[in-house]
């Protein structure tokens, strides 16, 4: 029994394959990342890239949601929401930034490849990449910085989109992207669209990798799209509901990744609590009432975050019960869960660091890495103050923008 | 347009030196720190960008001399009635640029407080150590070697443990102390220290304050070894490492004051260390306000500057509130340090508890504020170029040091609620 079974969730929703995959990924995280990081820290070439290659290509997670007809493993049904949740928990436990990279990839794939709604033109165009066994399908999403305002604009002319954006900021991986998903305002249309573009398309200019707080596997950069062309079918989500569906899948991925980071933080804090002695030789750390109260609070946050995340996964996995992923209710739910879990992770890991004093911020103990990573990942969701406008719109029919 | 000078200070309580000092340090920060601070993280070992700024501030401008008496080349702050408020302003200004530099600079004074501040100036030791800091144009560093591997911040928990967990020993052998022990984490260790103040016991396991000894050890004394700096989440300008004392011999006179008094004045360092921590939070929040002002004025949402959105404005009000209130409370604490005749001795349980209270409260407020500021900036919140994420990483360390929040809570509860066992 994994120690993570400590944190309850509706596990009857998981298939045997989901459980087995999670168990394998737990081993991957241990052998490819956790056993090596004391020496290699956050080294991209030495640690993170090899671990990503093993995960995405050898284990094959970049093929997981891709249709069999296009070389994938064929788990391209809504039920995969639960599969990716179980997977991302374990991936993020090893490295949160790799989990975010997968979350973005699966969000984009969900627009192209979902059973019954496949986009043959996009599947054909990106089959070589997503089904590849030797090329990492590093995915970079260019989403609104502030709520629903696109950073890019696209115009359709003679069956092709021309995408324009200057020095826009993706949520991740802008420097290394093999494929971009660009949220654009569409010329002459009221609603936006998500356009998939190859990372090496003409007119794509990737800037220098930025220095940032965390998420070391995601080398981000500002990107310019200078009249970058794409066939009409590359608009893989057109209109509000379709775009919101992609975001809902992304938000699920972010939530599951936060839960994985919380698992890792729990393990680190547990070791500290078991072994640290305070007040001279009198007391093991976890047995002090003041500190145990804070440890209890950390565990509560993890347990509730996991429960919430699996409930969101279930909502997305069962459209026959809950409706389509991009419906307003489900989108707002996904947004609320993602924001709640992200804020909770910030609080819980921050509290865990406080318990560990100097060891909390020393890189040697690794906790500070999860703290930086989860905060950086939280920013991908955009400002909370503006997200609340969506909640008010749904619950109170507020017209506030 | 507003500036950071629009945030309130209690003007009737500050020293005449406050504005001149503040503006000198601000000018230094603008020229020598702010243009370079985004390179500091990768410079945590070599300090090739950090060291020149320290040399300018501490050596050339002489800010490492301020505590020493004037006749020894110092500025006499240690014997003034504005040591708290003057130091608060300096620390706030340095922290506005880089709180790692602020702590490294501030800790130069920390062990020296034991011997250079009224009413307990030890003129003999001031005369002995003043040349290290006053006869040079280069930065010189002092460090408090307190934390040990087995007990962490237990050493600072003097009320309950009475120094009984200290493993570093000092044995008097003729006219010399012989010191043995292993310390971790002091600010200004990691190879840069020139003078250590070492927390020792003369009788291991004892809770008797007479057995608590604070002994100065020049870093070049045979048997004293500094390890390399640790890598941390932030605060690259503050080097921390291991220190080993192996049969280190120093003159008997290097003990700060002697039995009982060392333990008593050690608590004064806790008070002033917490006050300085509040100043670091205050300085950081002022710079957060500056940087965020620029961001929310430049970035637009729905065709208007981001700051003009009503919900965003509500958050911006909270952030300004936090910077304002931390500054007022911090200056109040500094005033309490200036005037022990009104507020009680700086080493009293009351002053220690209240300084801890202000520190852990302000650090919590600061972290919450920084987290919200980063969130408001969307993906840009994680950019090194916007500086706010750096302050977020640095301030977390302020929140965790000096025994962290729980030790602070225990000390506060003990004093306000007359606890006897916590």
PDB file of C-alpha atoms in Angstrom, chain A residues 41 144-149 151 167-172 210-214 220 222 276-282 290-291 294 339 343 346 349-351 353-364 368 371-372 375-376 378-386 389 400-401, chain B residues 38 42 148-154 157 160-161 165 167 185 207 231-234 240 295 299-303 306 309 311-312 315 364 367 370-372 374-385 389 392-393 396-397 399-401 403-407 409-410 421-422:
ATOM      1  CA  UNK A  41      19.889  19.763  -8.533  1.00  0.00           C
ATOM      2  CA  UNK A 144      -4.600  35.021 -22.014  1.00  0.00           C
ATOM      3  CA  UNK A 145      -2.520  36.752 -19.363  1.00  0.00           C
ATOM      4  CA  UNK A 146      -5.567  38.444 -17.911  1.00  0.00           C
ATOM      5  CA  UNK A 147      -8.721  36.350 -17.866  1.00  0.00           C
ATOM      6  CA  UNK A 148     -10.028  36.018 -21.420  1.00  0.00           C
ATOM      7  CA  UNK A 149      -8.062  38.646 -23.332  1.00  0.00           C
ATOM      8  CA  UNK A 151      -2.413  37.830 -26.552  1.00  0.00           C
ATOM      9  CA  UNK A 167       6.633  39.039 -27.821  1.00  0.00           C
ATOM     10  CA  UNK A 168       3.832  37.184 -26.151  1.00  0.00           C
ATOM     11  CA  UNK A 169       4.329  35.078 -23.068  1.00  0.00           C
ATOM     12  CA  UNK A 170       3.387  31.371 -23.054  1.00  0.00           C
ATOM     13  CA  UNK A 171       2.564  29.695 -19.769  1.00  0.00           C
ATOM     14  CA  UNK A 172       5.553  27.382 -20.240  1.00  0.00           C
ATOM     15  CA  UNK A 210      14.012  33.575 -19.190  1.00  0.00           C
ATOM     16  CA  UNK A 211      15.247  33.458 -15.638  1.00  0.00           C
ATOM     17  CA  UNK A 212      12.288  32.682 -13.433  1.00  0.00           C
ATOM     18  CA  UNK A 213      11.201  31.432 -10.042  1.00  0.00           C
ATOM     19  CA  UNK A 214      10.751  27.735 -10.687  1.00  0.00           C
ATOM     20  CA  UNK A 220      10.108  29.661 -21.123  1.00  0.00           C
ATOM     21  CA  UNK A 222       8.701  35.366 -25.132  1.00  0.00           C
ATOM     22  CA  UNK A 276      14.102  16.176  14.463  1.00  0.00           C
ATOM     23  CA  UNK A 277      14.507  16.580  18.182  1.00  0.00           C
ATOM     24  CA  UNK A 278      13.595  19.859  19.842  1.00  0.00           C
ATOM     25  CA  UNK A 279      13.708  21.202  23.359  1.00  0.00           C
ATOM     26  CA  UNK A 280      16.966  19.462  24.033  1.00  0.00           C
ATOM     27  CA  UNK A 281      16.533  15.710  24.100  1.00  0.00           C
ATOM     28  CA  UNK A 282      12.980  15.889  25.291  1.00  0.00           C
ATOM     29  CA  UNK A 290       2.320  23.500  18.556  1.00  0.00           C
ATOM     30  CA  UNK A 291       4.222  22.056  15.619  1.00  0.00           C
ATOM     31  CA  UNK A 294       0.674  22.950  11.871  1.00  0.00           C
ATOM     32  CA  UNK A 339      -7.235  28.113  -8.000  1.00  0.00           C
ATOM     33  CA  UNK A 343      -3.532  28.500  -3.213  1.00  0.00           C
ATOM     34  CA  UNK A 346       1.199  27.545  -1.629  1.00  0.00           C
ATOM     35  CA  UNK A 349       4.209  23.985   1.403  1.00  0.00           C
ATOM     36  CA  UNK A 350       4.918  27.397   2.909  1.00  0.00           C
ATOM     37  CA  UNK A 351       3.853  26.020   6.300  1.00  0.00           C
ATOM     38  CA  UNK A 353       8.981  25.161   5.127  1.00  0.00           C
ATOM     39  CA  UNK A 354       8.265  27.078   8.312  1.00  0.00           C
ATOM     40  CA  UNK A 355       8.401  23.809  10.244  1.00  0.00           C
ATOM     41  CA  UNK A 356      11.814  23.029   8.841  1.00  0.00           C
ATOM     42  CA  UNK A 357      13.408  26.446   9.388  1.00  0.00           C
ATOM     43  CA  UNK A 358      16.729  26.654   7.512  1.00  0.00           C
ATOM     44  CA  UNK A 359      16.288  23.189   6.011  1.00  0.00           C
ATOM     45  CA  UNK A 360      13.080  24.534   4.486  1.00  0.00           C
ATOM     46  CA  UNK A 361      14.951  26.944   2.250  1.00  0.00           C
ATOM     47  CA  UNK A 362      18.153  24.945   1.712  1.00  0.00           C
ATOM     48  CA  UNK A 363      18.197  23.353  -1.736  1.00  0.00           C
ATOM     49  CA  UNK A 364      19.664  20.213  -0.182  1.00  0.00           C
ATOM     50  CA  UNK A 368      11.997  24.807  -1.483  1.00  0.00           C
ATOM     51  CA  UNK A 371       7.471  25.690  -3.167  1.00  0.00           C
ATOM     52  CA  UNK A 372       8.957  27.633  -6.084  1.00  0.00           C
ATOM     53  CA  UNK A 375       3.949  29.135  -7.032  1.00  0.00           C
ATOM     54  CA  UNK A 376       5.194  29.469 -10.588  1.00  0.00           C
ATOM     55  CA  UNK A 378      -0.143  28.983  -9.947  1.00  0.00           C
ATOM     56  CA  UNK A 379       0.676  31.980 -12.136  1.00  0.00           C
ATOM     57  CA  UNK A 380      -0.306  29.999 -15.245  1.00  0.00           C
ATOM     58  CA  UNK A 381      -3.889  30.276 -14.026  1.00  0.00           C
ATOM     59  CA  UNK A 382      -3.825  34.069 -14.266  1.00  0.00           C
ATOM     60  CA  UNK A 383      -4.764  36.582 -11.569  1.00  0.00           C
ATOM     61  CA  UNK A 384      -7.226  35.270  -9.028  1.00  0.00           C
ATOM     62  CA  UNK A 385      -8.890  38.672  -8.759  1.00  0.00           C
ATOM     63  CA  UNK A 386     -10.009  38.393 -12.387  1.00  0.00           C
ATOM     64  CA  UNK A 389     -15.365  37.571 -12.267  1.00  0.00           C
ATOM     65  CA  UNK A 400     -18.757  42.567 -14.118  1.00  0.00           C
ATOM     66  CA  UNK A 401     -15.836  42.117 -16.433  1.00  0.00           C
TER      67      UNK A 401
ATOM     68  CA  UNK B  38      19.140  40.050 -11.067  1.00  0.00           C
ATOM     69  CA  UNK B  42      24.075  32.725  -9.803  1.00  0.00           C
ATOM     70  CA  UNK B 148      24.238  23.773  15.933  1.00  0.00           C
ATOM     71  CA  UNK B 149      23.510  20.541  14.064  1.00  0.00           C
ATOM     72  CA  UNK B 150      21.657  18.766  16.848  1.00  0.00           C
ATOM     73  CA  UNK B 151      19.355  21.468  18.112  1.00  0.00           C
ATOM     74  CA  UNK B 152      18.845  24.093  15.445  1.00  0.00           C
ATOM     75  CA  UNK B 153      17.273  27.157  16.913  1.00  0.00           C
ATOM     76  CA  UNK B 154      16.925  25.586  20.344  1.00  0.00           C
ATOM     77  CA  UNK B 157      15.014  29.346  23.153  1.00  0.00           C
ATOM     78  CA  UNK B 160      12.918  27.198  28.414  1.00  0.00           C
ATOM     79  CA  UNK B 161      16.227  25.557  27.661  1.00  0.00           C
ATOM     80  CA  UNK B 165      21.423  22.170  24.530  1.00  0.00           C
ATOM     81  CA  UNK B 167      27.280  21.559  22.491  1.00  0.00           C
ATOM     82  CA  UNK B 185      24.070  28.483   9.094  1.00  0.00           C
ATOM     83  CA  UNK B 207      20.771  25.633  32.529  1.00  0.00           C
ATOM     84  CA  UNK B 231      22.753  26.944  -1.907  1.00  0.00           C
ATOM     85  CA  UNK B 232      19.390  28.333  -0.855  1.00  0.00           C
ATOM     86  CA  UNK B 233      16.047  29.441  -2.268  1.00  0.00           C
ATOM     87  CA  UNK B 234      17.195  33.060  -2.225  1.00  0.00           C
ATOM     88  CA  UNK B 240      25.870  30.555   5.155  1.00  0.00           C
ATOM     89  CA  UNK B 295       3.321  46.861 -13.790  1.00  0.00           C
ATOM     90  CA  UNK B 299      -0.375  46.460 -18.429  1.00  0.00           C
ATOM     91  CA  UNK B 300      -3.899  46.827 -19.688  1.00  0.00           C
ATOM     92  CA  UNK B 301      -7.104  44.892 -19.270  1.00  0.00           C
ATOM     93  CA  UNK B 302     -10.313  45.722 -21.113  1.00  0.00           C
ATOM     94  CA  UNK B 303      -8.666  48.779 -22.626  1.00  0.00           C
ATOM     95  CA  UNK B 306      -4.867  47.042 -14.956  1.00  0.00           C
ATOM     96  CA  UNK B 309     -10.150  47.539 -12.643  1.00  0.00           C
ATOM     97  CA  UNK B 311     -11.409  44.257  -8.186  1.00  0.00           C
ATOM     98  CA  UNK B 312      -7.718  44.753  -8.867  1.00  0.00           C
ATOM     99  CA  UNK B 315      -6.167  44.132  -3.967  1.00  0.00           C
ATOM    100  CA  UNK B 364       3.561  36.584   7.438  1.00  0.00           C
ATOM    101  CA  UNK B 367       4.724  36.718   2.313  1.00  0.00           C
ATOM    102  CA  UNK B 370       4.176  39.115  -2.199  1.00  0.00           C
ATOM    103  CA  UNK B 371       2.219  36.012  -3.134  1.00  0.00           C
ATOM    104  CA  UNK B 372      -0.744  38.154  -4.143  1.00  0.00           C
ATOM    105  CA  UNK B 374       2.992  37.746  -8.052  1.00  0.00           C
ATOM    106  CA  UNK B 375      -0.435  36.304  -8.755  1.00  0.00           C
ATOM    107  CA  UNK B 376      -1.721  39.622 -10.024  1.00  0.00           C
ATOM    108  CA  UNK B 377       1.129  39.723 -12.532  1.00  0.00           C
ATOM    109  CA  UNK B 378       0.010  36.481 -14.167  1.00  0.00           C
ATOM    110  CA  UNK B 379       2.891  34.579 -15.797  1.00  0.00           C
ATOM    111  CA  UNK B 380       5.130  37.644 -15.447  1.00  0.00           C
ATOM    112  CA  UNK B 381       5.048  37.204 -11.670  1.00  0.00           C
ATOM    113  CA  UNK B 382       7.743  34.547 -11.945  1.00  0.00           C
ATOM    114  CA  UNK B 383      10.091  36.726 -14.029  1.00  0.00           C
ATOM    115  CA  UNK B 384      13.460  37.618 -12.577  1.00  0.00           C
ATOM    116  CA  UNK B 385      13.145  40.884 -14.508  1.00  0.00           C
ATOM    117  CA  UNK B 389       9.708  36.914  -7.266  1.00  0.00           C
ATOM    118  CA  UNK B 392       9.282  36.512  -2.454  1.00  0.00           C
ATOM    119  CA  UNK B 393      12.101  33.969  -2.282  1.00  0.00           C
ATOM    120  CA  UNK B 396      10.533  33.480   2.934  1.00  0.00           C
ATOM    121  CA  UNK B 397      13.964  33.107   4.475  1.00  0.00           C
ATOM    122  CA  UNK B 399      10.110  34.399   7.833  1.00  0.00           C
ATOM    123  CA  UNK B 400      11.938  31.186   8.716  1.00  0.00           C
ATOM    124  CA  UNK B 401      15.028  32.421  10.528  1.00  0.00           C
ATOM    125  CA  UNK B 403      13.790  30.118  15.184  1.00  0.00           C
ATOM    126  CA  UNK B 404      10.879  30.473  12.778  1.00  0.00           C
ATOM    127  CA  UNK B 405       7.309  31.273  13.571  1.00  0.00           C
ATOM    128  CA  UNK B 406       6.596  28.632  16.192  1.00  0.00           C
ATOM    129  CA  UNK B 407       9.446  29.691  18.468  1.00  0.00           C
ATOM    130  CA  UNK B 409       4.665  32.214  18.932  1.00  0.00           C
ATOM    131  CA  UNK B 410       5.871  30.360  22.002  1.00  0.00           C
ATOM    132  CA  UNK B 421       5.865  25.271  30.407  1.00  0.00           C
ATOM    133  CA  UNK B 422       5.779  26.177  26.708  1.00  0.00           C
TER     134      UNK B 422
END
